[in-house]
């Protein structure tokens, strides 16, 4: 059965953000934590999972697929390096859905060989979050990727703002992933509500 993604895909770096924003109506959220001890990450996954279950949201765990399995999660997202070292059989046996990052055609081939539940493409626009070796993909690449992957959901990520969402979804993305436009906004709650309203209207 083909996965249907919510068009608004929130990405946060700790469980406190999950508790703060998911109750506003967020239905798809990724917990992407870097540079913390695994025990601390496991605790945050647990907290985020409880919150998401209470509010009918889908939690996606970034990278830490072993912890996702141990904590009884249902979705994991892997970058290309993590995909290369992951035990895909164990992930599938545990019943986890799988999202995979891509930045070029070679990575797309690698991702598709893992039979992912969604493919992410980025960065669509310049991003301040981290240094990227790839040039911004632009809207045309979204359309190209969607044609290449067919019925697999496509997530657009990188430099997305609420003003850019309509163009991203119109170009063929099924879901628009956001980090800084919400987490660095002066009023994250109000910005989250705006994203939800816009993406639901377009979806």
mmCIF file of C-alpha atoms in Angstrom:
data_model
loop_
_atom_site.group_PDB
_atom_site.id
_atom_site.type_symbol
_atom_site.label_atom_id
_atom_site.label_comp_id
_atom_site.label_asym_id
_atom_site.label_seq_id
_atom_site.Cartn_x
_atom_site.Cartn_y
_atom_site.Cartn_z
ATOM 1 C CA UNK A 1 0.000 0.000 0.000
ATOM 2 C CA UNK A 2 1.434 3.362 -1.064
ATOM 3 C CA UNK A 3 2.206 5.708 1.791
ATOM 4 C CA UNK A 4 0.300 8.992 1.936
ATOM 5 C CA UNK A 5 2.380 11.732 3.570
ATOM 6 C CA UNK A 6 1.009 14.851 5.179
ATOM 7 C CA UNK A 7 2.061 17.813 2.997
ATOM 8 C CA UNK A 8 3.566 19.556 6.045
ATOM 9 C CA UNK A 9 6.678 17.782 7.329
ATOM 10 C CA UNK A 10 8.189 19.387 10.416
ATOM 11 C CA UNK A 11 11.807 18.598 11.345
ATOM 12 C CA UNK A 12 13.013 19.351 14.874
ATOM 13 C CA UNK A 13 16.171 18.697 16.866
ATOM 14 C CA UNK A 14 14.736 17.745 20.263
ATOM 15 C CA UNK A 15 11.654 16.318 21.920
ATOM 16 C CA UNK A 16 10.809 19.664 23.523
ATOM 17 C CA UNK A 17 9.901 21.011 20.079
ATOM 18 C CA UNK A 18 7.702 17.960 19.493
ATOM 19 C CA UNK A 19 5.820 18.603 22.724
ATOM 20 C CA UNK A 20 5.522 22.294 21.869
ATOM 21 C CA UNK A 21 4.364 22.111 18.244
ATOM 22 C CA UNK A 22 2.712 18.738 17.603
ATOM 23 C CA UNK A 23 -0.357 19.618 19.744
ATOM 24 C CA UNK A 24 -1.060 22.465 17.286
ATOM 25 C CA UNK A 25 -2.020 19.934 14.618
ATOM 26 C CA UNK A 26 1.297 18.714 13.187
ATOM 27 C CA UNK A 27 0.776 15.237 11.704
ATOM 28 C CA UNK A 28 4.287 14.422 10.441
ATOM 29 C CA UNK A 29 7.433 15.244 12.403
ATOM 30 C CA UNK A 30 11.036 14.073 12.198
ATOM 31 C CA UNK A 31 13.273 14.000 15.245
ATOM 32 C CA UNK A 32 16.777 14.758 13.987
ATOM 33 C CA UNK A 33 19.259 14.864 16.851
ATOM 34 C CA UNK A 34 23.012 15.180 16.358
ATOM 35 C CA UNK A 35 25.976 14.865 18.707
ATOM 36 C CA UNK A 36 24.274 13.487 21.803
ATOM 37 C CA UNK A 37 24.792 10.273 23.723
ATOM 38 C CA UNK A 38 22.590 7.417 22.570
ATOM 39 C CA UNK A 39 20.991 7.120 26.002
ATOM 40 C CA UNK A 40 19.885 10.760 25.776
ATOM 41 C CA UNK A 41 18.644 10.281 22.221
ATOM 42 C CA UNK A 42 16.692 7.177 23.238
ATOM 43 C CA UNK A 43 15.018 9.151 26.022
ATOM 44 C CA UNK A 44 14.046 11.915 23.603
ATOM 45 C CA UNK A 45 12.704 9.419 21.068
ATOM 46 C CA UNK A 46 10.573 7.931 23.843
ATOM 47 C CA UNK A 47 9.202 11.336 24.854
ATOM 48 C CA UNK A 48 8.501 12.348 21.259
ATOM 49 C CA UNK A 49 6.800 9.030 20.517
ATOM 50 C CA UNK A 50 4.426 9.418 23.466
ATOM 51 C CA UNK A 51 3.484 12.933 22.380
ATOM 52 C CA UNK A 52 2.924 11.896 18.775
ATOM 53 C CA UNK A 53 0.761 8.961 19.808
ATOM 54 C CA UNK A 54 -1.360 11.255 21.973
ATOM 55 C CA UNK A 55 -1.972 13.664 19.099
ATOM 56 C CA UNK A 56 -2.246 11.302 16.141
ATOM 57 C CA UNK A 57 1.052 12.365 14.570
ATOM 58 C CA UNK A 58 3.593 10.237 12.696
ATOM 59 C CA UNK A 59 7.069 10.321 14.245
ATOM 60 C CA UNK A 60 10.074 9.755 11.986
ATOM 61 C CA UNK A 61 13.418 9.013 13.653
ATOM 62 C CA UNK A 62 16.447 10.338 11.790
ATOM 63 C CA UNK A 63 19.469 8.008 11.403
ATOM 64 C CA UNK A 64 19.190 6.038 14.633
ATOM 65 C CA UNK A 65 17.418 3.007 13.223
ATOM 66 C CA UNK A 66 18.552 0.676 16.003
ATOM 67 C CA UNK A 67 17.064 2.999 18.619
ATOM 68 C CA UNK A 68 13.926 3.384 16.523
ATOM 69 C CA UNK A 69 13.499 -0.391 16.560
ATOM 70 C CA UNK A 70 14.273 -0.644 20.270
ATOM 71 C CA UNK A 71 11.758 2.081 21.128
ATOM 72 C CA UNK A 72 9.002 0.545 19.025
ATOM 73 C CA UNK A 73 8.862 3.342 16.450
ATOM 74 C CA UNK A 74 7.311 2.915 13.028
ATOM 75 C CA UNK A 75 9.355 5.182 10.751
ATOM 76 C CA UNK A 76 13.030 5.964 10.169
ATOM 77 C CA UNK A 77 14.794 8.375 7.822
ATOM 78 C CA UNK A 78 18.301 7.628 6.584
ATOM 79 C CA UNK A 79 20.882 9.741 4.802
ATOM 80 C CA UNK A 80 23.066 8.088 2.203
ATOM 81 C CA UNK A 81 25.928 7.249 4.601
ATOM 82 C CA UNK A 82 23.540 5.774 7.133
ATOM 83 C CA UNK A 83 21.719 3.864 4.407
ATOM 84 C CA UNK A 84 24.977 2.224 3.331
ATOM 85 C CA UNK A 85 25.595 0.931 6.855
ATOM 86 C CA UNK A 86 22.046 0.058 7.820
ATOM 87 C CA UNK A 87 20.602 -3.413 8.178
ATOM 88 C CA UNK A 88 17.636 -2.987 5.856
ATOM 89 C CA UNK A 89 16.394 -6.488 6.577
ATOM 90 C CA UNK A 90 16.239 -5.719 10.306
ATOM 91 C CA UNK A 91 14.467 -2.428 9.609
ATOM 92 C CA UNK A 92 11.849 -4.159 7.470
ATOM 93 C CA UNK A 93 11.491 -7.073 9.872
ATOM 94 C CA UNK A 94 10.711 -4.587 12.636
ATOM 95 C CA UNK A 95 7.964 -3.116 10.455
ATOM 96 C CA UNK A 96 9.556 0.301 10.055
ATOM 97 C CA UNK A 97 8.762 2.485 7.100
ATOM 98 C CA UNK A 98 11.821 4.030 5.454
ATOM 99 C CA UNK A 99 12.577 7.477 4.039
ATOM 100 C CA UNK A 100 15.861 8.174 2.248
ATOM 101 C CA UNK A 101 17.696 11.409 1.377
ATOM 102 C CA UNK A 102 18.900 12.034 -2.178
ATOM 103 C CA UNK A 103 20.886 14.836 -3.807
ATOM 104 C CA UNK A 104 21.790 13.457 -7.253
ATOM 105 C CA UNK A 105 20.959 10.640 -9.657
ATOM 106 C CA UNK A 106 23.481 8.217 -8.186
ATOM 107 C CA UNK A 107 21.979 8.677 -4.734
ATOM 108 C CA UNK A 108 18.499 8.289 -6.155
ATOM 109 C CA UNK A 109 19.495 4.922 -7.625
ATOM 110 C CA UNK A 110 20.906 3.898 -4.245
ATOM 111 C CA UNK A 111 17.742 5.006 -2.495
ATOM 112 C CA UNK A 112 15.415 3.200 -4.900
ATOM 113 C CA UNK A 113 17.412 -0.014 -4.467
ATOM 114 C CA UNK A 114 16.332 0.069 -0.811
ATOM 115 C CA UNK A 115 12.626 0.178 -1.793
ATOM 116 C CA UNK A 116 11.917 3.284 0.317
ATOM 117 C CA UNK A 117 8.499 4.437 1.454
ATOM 118 C CA UNK A 118 9.445 7.979 0.458
ATOM 119 C CA UNK A 119 12.339 9.772 -1.212
ATOM 120 C CA UNK A 120 13.606 13.163 -0.046
ATOM 121 C CA UNK A 121 15.270 15.627 -2.409
ATOM 122 C CA UNK A 122 17.342 18.584 -1.329
ATOM 123 C CA UNK A 123 18.424 21.218 -0.905
ATOM 124 C CA UNK A 124 15.726 22.780 -3.069
ATOM 125 C CA UNK A 125 16.844 26.311 -2.167
ATOM 126 C CA UNK A 126 19.945 27.681 -0.426
ATOM 127 C CA UNK A 127 19.877 26.671 3.225
ATOM 128 C CA UNK A 128 21.486 28.183 6.295
ATOM 129 C CA UNK A 129 21.144 25.036 8.376
ATOM 130 C CA UNK A 130 24.316 23.302 7.240
ATOM 131 C CA UNK A 131 26.980 23.496 4.557
ATOM 132 C CA UNK A 132 25.953 21.522 1.500
ATOM 133 C CA UNK A 133 28.284 20.257 -1.223
ATOM 134 C CA UNK A 134 25.332 20.324 -3.637
ATOM 135 C CA UNK A 135 23.975 23.361 -5.451
ATOM 136 C CA UNK A 136 20.318 24.163 -4.836
ATOM 137 C CA UNK A 137 18.167 21.741 -6.818
ATOM 138 C CA UNK A 138 15.401 24.146 -7.806
ATOM 139 C CA UNK A 139 11.795 23.431 -8.689
ATOM 140 C CA UNK A 140 12.515 21.717 -11.996
ATOM 141 C CA UNK A 141 14.448 18.980 -10.224
ATOM 142 C CA UNK A 142 11.383 18.283 -8.072
ATOM 143 C CA UNK A 143 9.342 17.647 -11.219
ATOM 144 C CA UNK A 144 12.105 15.459 -12.673
ATOM 145 C CA UNK A 145 12.450 13.421 -9.456
ATOM 146 C CA UNK A 146 8.703 12.877 -9.249
ATOM 147 C CA UNK A 147 8.649 11.562 -12.799
ATOM 148 C CA UNK A 148 11.525 9.205 -12.007
ATOM 149 C CA UNK A 149 10.082 7.766 -8.787
ATOM 150 C CA UNK A 150 6.478 7.496 -9.907
ATOM 151 C CA UNK A 151 4.081 6.628 -7.120
ATOM 152 C CA UNK A 152 6.647 6.862 -4.306
ATOM 153 C CA UNK A 153 6.002 10.003 -2.207
ATOM 154 C CA UNK A 154 8.519 12.806 -2.705
ATOM 155 C CA UNK A 155 9.631 15.093 0.127
ATOM 156 C CA UNK A 156 11.235 18.434 -0.745
ATOM 157 C CA UNK A 157 13.680 19.866 1.790
ATOM 158 C CA UNK A 158 16.169 22.698 2.111
ATOM 159 C CA UNK A 159 15.543 26.415 2.351
ATOM 160 C CA UNK A 160 11.778 26.056 2.319
ATOM 161 C CA UNK A 161 9.741 28.986 3.568
ATOM 162 C CA UNK A 162 6.002 29.428 3.698
ATOM 163 C CA UNK A 163 6.180 31.659 0.598
ATOM 164 C CA UNK A 164 7.942 28.895 -1.338
ATOM 165 C CA UNK A 165 5.572 26.077 -0.377
ATOM 166 C CA UNK A 166 3.012 26.567 -3.180
ATOM 167 C CA UNK A 167 5.703 26.365 -5.862
ATOM 168 C CA UNK A 168 7.236 23.281 -4.261
ATOM 169 C CA UNK A 169 3.956 21.380 -4.062
ATOM 170 C CA UNK A 170 2.891 22.510 -7.533
ATOM 171 C CA UNK A 171 6.205 21.219 -8.921
ATOM 172 C CA UNK A 172 5.343 17.707 -7.749
ATOM 173 C CA UNK A 173 6.469 17.330 -4.142
ATOM 174 C CA UNK A 174 4.034 15.418 -1.964
ATOM 175 C CA UNK A 175 5.377 16.931 1.243
ATOM 176 C CA UNK A 176 7.360 20.051 2.148
ATOM 177 C CA UNK A 177 9.899 19.661 4.956
ATOM 178 C CA UNK A 178 10.723 22.676 7.090
ATOM 179 C CA UNK A 179 13.249 23.448 9.801
ATOM 180 C CA UNK A 180 14.436 27.036 10.167
ATOM 181 C CA UNK A 181 11.311 28.814 8.860
ATOM 182 C CA UNK A 182 9.593 27.576 12.009
ATOM 183 C CA UNK A 183 12.301 26.879 14.588
ATOM 184 C CA UNK A 184 14.010 30.250 14.067
ATOM 185 C CA UNK A 185 10.794 32.208 13.653
ATOM 186 C CA UNK A 186 9.969 34.796 16.363
ATOM 187 C CA UNK A 187 6.631 33.016 16.903
ATOM 188 C CA UNK A 188 7.085 29.316 16.069
ATOM 189 C CA UNK A 189 3.558 28.416 17.158
ATOM 190 C CA UNK A 190 1.891 30.959 14.890
ATOM 191 C CA UNK A 191 4.178 30.046 11.993
ATOM 192 C CA UNK A 192 3.322 26.381 12.489
ATOM 193 C CA UNK A 193 -0.371 27.224 12.299
ATOM 194 C CA UNK A 194 0.250 29.135 9.062
ATOM 195 C CA UNK A 195 2.103 26.185 7.536
ATOM 196 C CA UNK A 196 -0.660 23.784 8.541
ATOM 197 C CA UNK A 197 -3.393 26.014 7.118
ATOM 198 C CA UNK A 198 -1.575 26.580 3.809
ATOM 199 C CA UNK A 199 -0.536 22.980 3.198
ATOM 200 C CA UNK A 200 -3.953 21.564 4.116
ATOM 201 C CA UNK A 201 -5.586 24.045 1.732
ATOM 202 C CA UNK A 202 -3.253 22.954 -1.071
ATOM 203 C CA UNK A 203 -3.437 19.261 -0.223
#
